[in-house]
PDB file of C-alpha atoms in Angstrom:
ATOM      1  CA  MET A   1       9.257 -14.058  17.886  1.00 45.00           C
ATOM      2  CA  GLY A   2       6.189 -14.774  15.816  1.00 48.00           C
ATOM      3  CA  ASP A   3       3.320 -12.411  15.260  1.00 57.00           C
ATOM      4  CA  GLU A   4       1.511 -13.191  18.519  1.00 74.00           C
ATOM      5  CA  LEU A   5       2.729 -13.342  22.095  1.00 87.00           C
ATOM      6  CA  THR A   6       1.149 -14.489  25.298  1.00 92.00           C
ATOM      7  CA  ILE A   7       1.390 -12.207  28.305  1.00 95.00           C
ATOM      8  CA  ASP A   8       3.953 -14.597  29.775  1.00 95.00           C
ATOM      9  CA  ASP A   9       5.986 -14.408  26.546  1.00 95.00           C
ATOM     10  CA  LEU A  10       5.880 -10.613  26.593  1.00 96.00           C
ATOM     11  CA  ASN A  11       6.790 -10.417  30.268  1.00 97.00           C
ATOM     12  CA  SER A  12       9.796 -12.701  29.798  1.00 96.00           C
ATOM     13  CA  LEU A  13      11.321 -10.909  26.798  1.00 96.00           C
ATOM     14  CA  PRO A  14      14.642  -9.116  27.162  1.00 97.00           C
ATOM     15  CA  GLU A  15      14.048  -5.358  27.107  1.00 96.00           C
ATOM     16  CA  SER A  16      15.389  -4.938  23.556  1.00 96.00           C
ATOM     17  CA  GLU A  17      12.946  -7.533  22.242  1.00 96.00           C
ATOM     18  CA  ALA A  18      10.034  -6.114  24.253  1.00 97.00           C
ATOM     19  CA  ARG A  19      10.862  -2.680  22.846  1.00 97.00           C
ATOM     20  CA  ALA A  20      10.844  -4.092  19.295  1.00 96.00           C
ATOM     21  CA  GLU A  21       7.436  -5.707  19.878  1.00 95.00           C
ATOM     22  CA  PHE A  22       5.988  -2.470  21.293  1.00 97.00           C
ATOM     23  CA  GLU A  23       7.469  -0.496  18.378  1.00 96.00           C
ATOM     24  CA  ARG A  24       5.395  -2.669  16.043  1.00 93.00           C
ATOM     25  CA  CYS A  25       2.336  -1.239  17.813  1.00 96.00           C
ATOM     26  CA  CYS A  26       3.395   2.410  18.141  1.00 97.00           C
ATOM     27  CA  GLY A  27       6.461   4.176  16.762  1.00 96.00           C
ATOM     28  CA  SER A  28       6.894   6.686  19.578  1.00 98.00           C
ATOM     29  CA  SER A  29      10.188   5.900  21.344  1.00 97.00           C
ATOM     30  CA  ARG A  30       8.900   7.530  24.537  1.00 98.00           C
ATOM     31  CA  TRP A  31       5.769   5.360  24.444  1.00 98.00           C
ATOM     32  CA  THR A  32       7.766   2.180  23.856  1.00 98.00           C
ATOM     33  CA  ALA A  33      10.230   3.028  26.633  1.00 98.00           C
ATOM     34  CA  ARG A  34       7.412   3.672  29.115  1.00 98.00           C
ATOM     35  CA  MET A  35       5.667   0.443  28.101  1.00 98.00           C
ATOM     36  CA  CYS A  36       8.898  -1.466  28.736  1.00 98.00           C
ATOM     37  CA  GLU A  37       9.193   0.233  32.131  1.00 97.00           C
ATOM     38  CA  SER A  38       5.652  -0.944  32.904  1.00 97.00           C
ATOM     39  CA  LEU A  39       6.519  -4.632  32.458  1.00 98.00           C
ATOM     40  CA  PRO A  40       5.437  -7.120  33.710  1.00 98.00           C
ATOM     41  CA  PHE A  41       1.701  -7.087  32.987  1.00 98.00           C
ATOM     42  CA  ARG A  42      -0.835  -9.383  34.637  1.00 97.00           C
ATOM     43  CA  ASP A  43      -3.068  -9.638  31.550  1.00 96.00           C
ATOM     44  CA  ALA A  44      -4.029  -7.986  28.259  1.00 95.00           C
ATOM     45  CA  GLU A  45      -6.282  -5.453  29.972  1.00 96.00           C
ATOM     46  CA  ALA A  46      -3.308  -4.296  32.047  1.00 97.00           C
ATOM     47  CA  VAL A  47      -1.339  -3.773  28.813  1.00 98.00           C
ATOM     48  CA  PHE A  48      -4.204  -1.740  27.334  1.00 97.00           C
ATOM     49  CA  ALA A  49      -4.553   0.317  30.534  1.00 97.00           C
ATOM     50  CA  ALA A  50      -0.814   1.034  30.600  1.00 98.00           C
ATOM     51  CA  ALA A  51      -0.920   2.042  26.933  1.00 98.00           C
ATOM     52  CA  ARG A  52      -3.767   4.487  27.626  1.00 95.00           C
ATOM     53  CA  GLY A  53      -1.900   5.918  30.607  1.00 96.00           C
ATOM     54  CA  VAL A  54       1.299   6.401  28.651  1.00 98.00           C
ATOM     55  CA  PHE A  55      -0.591   8.038  25.790  1.00 96.00           C
ATOM     56  CA  ARG A  56      -1.760  10.764  28.183  1.00 94.00           C
ATOM     57  CA  GLU A  57       1.909  11.619  28.808  1.00 96.00           C
ATOM     58  CA  LEU A  58       2.861  12.097  25.166  1.00 97.00           C
ATOM     59  CA  ASP A  59       3.438  15.473  23.571  1.00 97.00           C
ATOM     60  CA  ARG A  60       3.391  16.774  20.010  1.00 97.00           C
ATOM     61  CA  GLU A  61       6.866  15.499  19.149  1.00 98.00           C
ATOM     62  CA  ASP A  62       6.003  12.022  20.444  1.00 98.00           C
ATOM     63  CA  TRP A  63       2.865  11.927  18.306  1.00 97.00           C
ATOM     64  CA  LEU A  64       4.756  13.092  15.214  1.00 97.00           C
ATOM     65  CA  GLU A  65       7.331  10.367  15.793  1.00 98.00           C
ATOM     66  CA  ALA A  66       4.532   7.786  16.027  1.00 97.00           C
ATOM     67  CA  PHE A  67       2.859   9.122  12.869  1.00 97.00           C
ATOM     68  CA  ALA A  68       6.149   8.874  10.952  1.00 94.00           C
ATOM     69  CA  HIS A  69       6.049   5.103  11.462  1.00 92.00           C
ATOM     70  CA  HIS A  70       2.914   4.750   9.335  1.00 89.00           C
ATOM     71  CA  PRO A  71       2.691   4.479   5.568  1.00 83.00           C
ATOM     72  CA  ARG A  72       0.337   6.792   3.747  1.00 79.00           C
ATOM     73  CA  ILE A  73      -3.091   5.240   3.337  1.00 74.00           C
ATOM     74  CA  GLY A  74      -3.015   3.215   0.132  1.00 62.00           C
ATOM     75  CA  ASP A  75       0.777   3.478  -0.347  1.00 62.00           C
ATOM     76  CA  VAL A  76       1.577  -0.167  -1.080  1.00 51.00           C
ATOM     77  CA  ALA A  77       5.206   0.469  -2.061  1.00 55.00           C
ATOM     78  CA  SER A  78       5.822   2.240   1.236  1.00 51.00           C
ATOM     79  CA  LEU A  79       4.235  -0.639   3.101  1.00 38.00           C
ATOM     80  CA  ARG A  80       6.660  -3.100   1.550  1.00 43.00           C
ATOM     81  CA  GLU A  81       9.854  -1.082   1.788  1.00 48.00           C
ATOM     82  CA  LYS A  82       9.876   1.194   4.811  1.00 41.00           C
ATOM     83  CA  PHE A  83       7.466  -0.586   7.109  1.00 38.00           C
ATOM     84  CA  ALA A  84       8.397  -4.247   6.810  1.00 47.00           C
ATOM     85  CA  ALA A  85       7.947  -4.917  10.555  1.00 47.00           C
ATOM     86  CA  THR A  86       4.317  -3.769  10.500  1.00 48.00           C
ATOM     87  CA  ALA A  87       3.471  -4.285   6.830  1.00 47.00           C
ATOM     88  CA  ALA A  88       1.170  -7.262   7.349  1.00 54.00           C
ATOM     89  CA  TRP A  89      -0.787  -5.441  10.041  1.00 52.00           C
ATOM     90  CA  ALA A  90      -0.952  -2.204   8.044  1.00 50.00           C
ATOM     91  CA  GLN A  91      -2.067  -4.074   4.924  1.00 50.00           C
ATOM     92  CA  ASP A  92      -4.851  -5.692   6.927  1.00 54.00           C
ATOM     93  CA  GLU A  93      -5.806  -2.318   8.411  1.00 53.00           C
ATOM     94  CA  GLN A  94      -5.821  -0.711   4.965  1.00 53.00           C
ATOM     95  CA  ARG A  95      -7.695  -3.504   3.212  1.00 52.00           C
ATOM     96  CA  GLY A  96     -10.365  -0.996   2.105  1.00 50.00           C
ATOM     97  CA  ALA A  97      -7.750   0.988   0.197  1.00 54.00           C
ATOM     98  CA  ALA A  98      -6.113  -2.064  -1.336  1.00 54.00           C
ATOM     99  CA  ALA A  99      -9.279  -3.037  -3.218  1.00 59.00           C
ATOM    100  CA  ALA A 100     -10.145   0.492  -4.338  1.00 65.00           C
ATOM    101  CA  PRO A 101     -10.357   1.530  -7.997  1.00 76.00           C
ATOM    102  CA  GLU A 102      -7.431   3.523  -9.388  1.00 79.00           C
ATOM    103  CA  PRO A 103      -9.284   6.900  -9.543  1.00 82.00           C
ATOM    104  CA  ALA A 104     -10.201   6.644  -5.852  1.00 82.00           C
ATOM    105  CA  LEU A 105      -6.598   5.802  -4.936  1.00 82.00           C
ATOM    106  CA  ALA A 106      -5.350   8.734  -7.034  1.00 84.00           C
ATOM    107  CA  ALA A 107      -7.748  11.079  -5.219  1.00 87.00           C
ATOM    108  CA  LEU A 108      -6.616   9.676  -1.875  1.00 86.00           C
ATOM    109  CA  ALA A 109      -2.955  10.169  -2.830  1.00 86.00           C
ATOM    110  CA  GLU A 110      -3.606  13.785  -3.894  1.00 90.00           C
ATOM    111  CA  GLU A 111      -5.551  14.585  -0.726  1.00 92.00           C
ATOM    112  CA  ASN A 112      -2.815  12.920   1.348  1.00 91.00           C
ATOM    113  CA  ARG A 113      -0.236  15.246  -0.257  1.00 92.00           C
ATOM    114  CA  ALA A 114      -2.352  18.312   0.494  1.00 96.00           C
ATOM    115  CA  TYR A 115      -2.883  17.151   4.085  1.00 96.00           C
ATOM    116  CA  ALA A 116       0.849  16.546   4.627  1.00 95.00           C
ATOM    117  CA  GLU A 117       1.654  19.988   3.173  1.00 97.00           C
ATOM    118  CA  LYS A 118      -0.786  21.658   5.540  1.00 98.00           C
ATOM    119  CA  PHE A 119      -0.014  19.753   8.741  1.00 98.00           C
ATOM    120  CA  GLY A 120       3.519  18.463   8.223  1.00 96.00           C
ATOM    121  CA  TYR A 121       2.646  14.804   8.770  1.00 96.00           C
ATOM    122  CA  ILE A 122       0.668  12.119   6.982  1.00 94.00           C
ATOM    123  CA  PHE A 123      -3.050  11.620   7.430  1.00 95.00           C
ATOM    124  CA  ILE A 124      -3.549   9.257  10.357  1.00 96.00           C
ATOM    125  CA  VAL A 125      -6.797   7.328  10.496  1.00 95.00           C
ATOM    126  CA  CYS A 126      -7.737   4.009  12.019  1.00 94.00           C
ATOM    127  CA  ALA A 127      -8.445   2.432   8.640  1.00 89.00           C
ATOM    128  CA  THR A 128      -9.663  -0.912   9.941  1.00 90.00           C
ATOM    129  CA  GLY A 129     -13.073  -1.619   8.459  1.00 89.00           C
ATOM    130  CA  LYS A 130     -13.178   1.578   6.386  1.00 90.00           C
ATOM    131  CA  SER A 131     -13.559   1.775   2.626  1.00 88.00           C
ATOM    132  CA  VAL A 132     -11.400   4.097   0.550  1.00 87.00           C
ATOM    133  CA  ASP A 133     -14.424   6.376   0.100  1.00 89.00           C
ATOM    134  CA  GLN A 134     -14.915   6.575   3.865  1.00 92.00           C
ATOM    135  CA  MET A 135     -11.233   7.360   4.412  1.00 91.00           C
ATOM    136  CA  LEU A 136     -11.289   9.976   1.658  1.00 93.00           C
ATOM    137  CA  GLY A 137     -14.371  11.555   3.238  1.00 95.00           C
ATOM    138  CA  LEU A 138     -12.675  11.660   6.644  1.00 96.00           C
ATOM    139  CA  LEU A 139      -9.530  13.156   5.131  1.00 96.00           C
ATOM    140  CA  ARG A 140     -11.530  15.871   3.370  1.00 96.00           C
ATOM    141  CA  ALA A 141     -13.498  16.632   6.527  1.00 98.00           C
ATOM    142  CA  ARG A 142     -10.386  16.850   8.680  1.00 98.00           C
ATOM    143  CA  ILE A 143      -8.160  18.871   6.346  1.00 98.00           C
ATOM    144  CA  VAL A 144     -10.145  21.999   7.221  1.00 98.00           C
ATOM    145  CA  ASN A 145      -9.252  21.677  10.929  1.00 98.00           C
ATOM    146  CA  ASP A 146      -6.777  23.964  12.610  1.00 98.00           C
ATOM    147  CA  GLU A 147      -3.439  22.456  13.661  1.00 97.00           C
ATOM    148  CA  GLU A 148      -4.307  21.929  17.315  1.00 97.00           C
ATOM    149  CA  ARG A 149      -7.642  20.239  16.653  1.00 98.00           C
ATOM    150  CA  GLU A 150      -6.215  18.028  13.917  1.00 98.00           C
ATOM    151  CA  LEU A 151      -3.277  16.900  16.041  1.00 98.00           C
ATOM    152  CA  ALA A 152      -5.725  15.874  18.780  1.00 97.00           C
ATOM    153  CA  ILE A 153      -7.828  13.902  16.291  1.00 98.00           C
ATOM    154  CA  ALA A 154      -4.781  12.263  14.681  1.00 98.00           C
ATOM    155  CA  ALA A 155      -3.444  11.348  18.149  1.00 97.00           C
ATOM    156  CA  GLU A 156      -6.766   9.723  19.033  1.00 97.00           C
ATOM    157  CA  GLU A 157      -6.630   7.758  15.779  1.00 97.00           C
ATOM    158  CA  GLN A 158      -3.100   6.649  16.727  1.00 97.00           C
ATOM    159  CA  VAL A 159      -4.462   5.425  20.069  1.00 97.00           C
ATOM    160  CA  LYS A 160      -7.072   3.324  18.223  1.00 97.00           C
ATOM    161  CA  ILE A 161      -4.479   1.894  15.833  1.00 96.00           C
ATOM    162  CA  THR A 162      -2.148   1.038  18.691  1.00 97.00           C
ATOM    163  CA  ARG A 163      -4.906  -0.718  20.626  1.00 97.00           C
ATOM    164  CA  ILE A 164      -5.745  -2.864  17.601  1.00 95.00           C
ATOM    165  CA  ARG A 165      -2.082  -3.706  17.118  1.00 95.00           C
ATOM    166  CA  LEU A 166      -1.650  -4.578  20.795  1.00 96.00           C
ATOM    167  CA  GLU A 167      -4.657  -6.885  20.496  1.00 95.00           C
ATOM    168  CA  LYS A 168      -3.082  -8.539  17.458  1.00 93.00           C
ATOM    169  CA  LEU A 169       0.224  -8.846  19.278  1.00 94.00           C
ATOM    170  CA  LEU A 170      -1.388 -10.485  22.295  1.00 93.00           C
ATOM    171  CA  GLU A 171      -4.099 -12.455  20.539  1.00 79.00           C
ATOM    172  CA  ALA A 172      -6.560 -10.516  22.697  1.00 51.00           C
ATOM    173  CA  ARG A 173      -9.945  -9.665  21.284  1.00 43.00           C
ATOM    174  CA  ALA A 174     -11.464  -7.340  23.819  1.00 41.00           C
TER     175      ALA A 174
END
């Protein structure tokens, strides 16, 4: 399959292919399984509604699994190697980091390490439209959170990222 699907294309995919397409949007195996179970969809809004509904069912382990499918913000090597299936989307989402000066990227990398040490997962932010300075500011503001609050914020960021990726998948611009 190409980068975009129509609803009819998505609805007609064998389950293994539908699962692969949903995995490009969110790395939680429970989320992808439930999205496959929700097929067929009448339109893009039905896909988005199902995604929101499934997100409410996820738990900490599901979120951590989803987070593990993201490269660190600004980690170009990771984008190319580990995340080939979503690299183009992630590069587009992280455009603000790609154009950043080296000192800003170094600060972002250091703060990312500190965040991962504290929380046990990478910093998750919907990077679309954000500059490296904005992302660095968000990271610094969120690193002081307690574990429960930060997981809730990171999960909400994952929801935003997944919605954008579903829109890209379906050529929907809601």
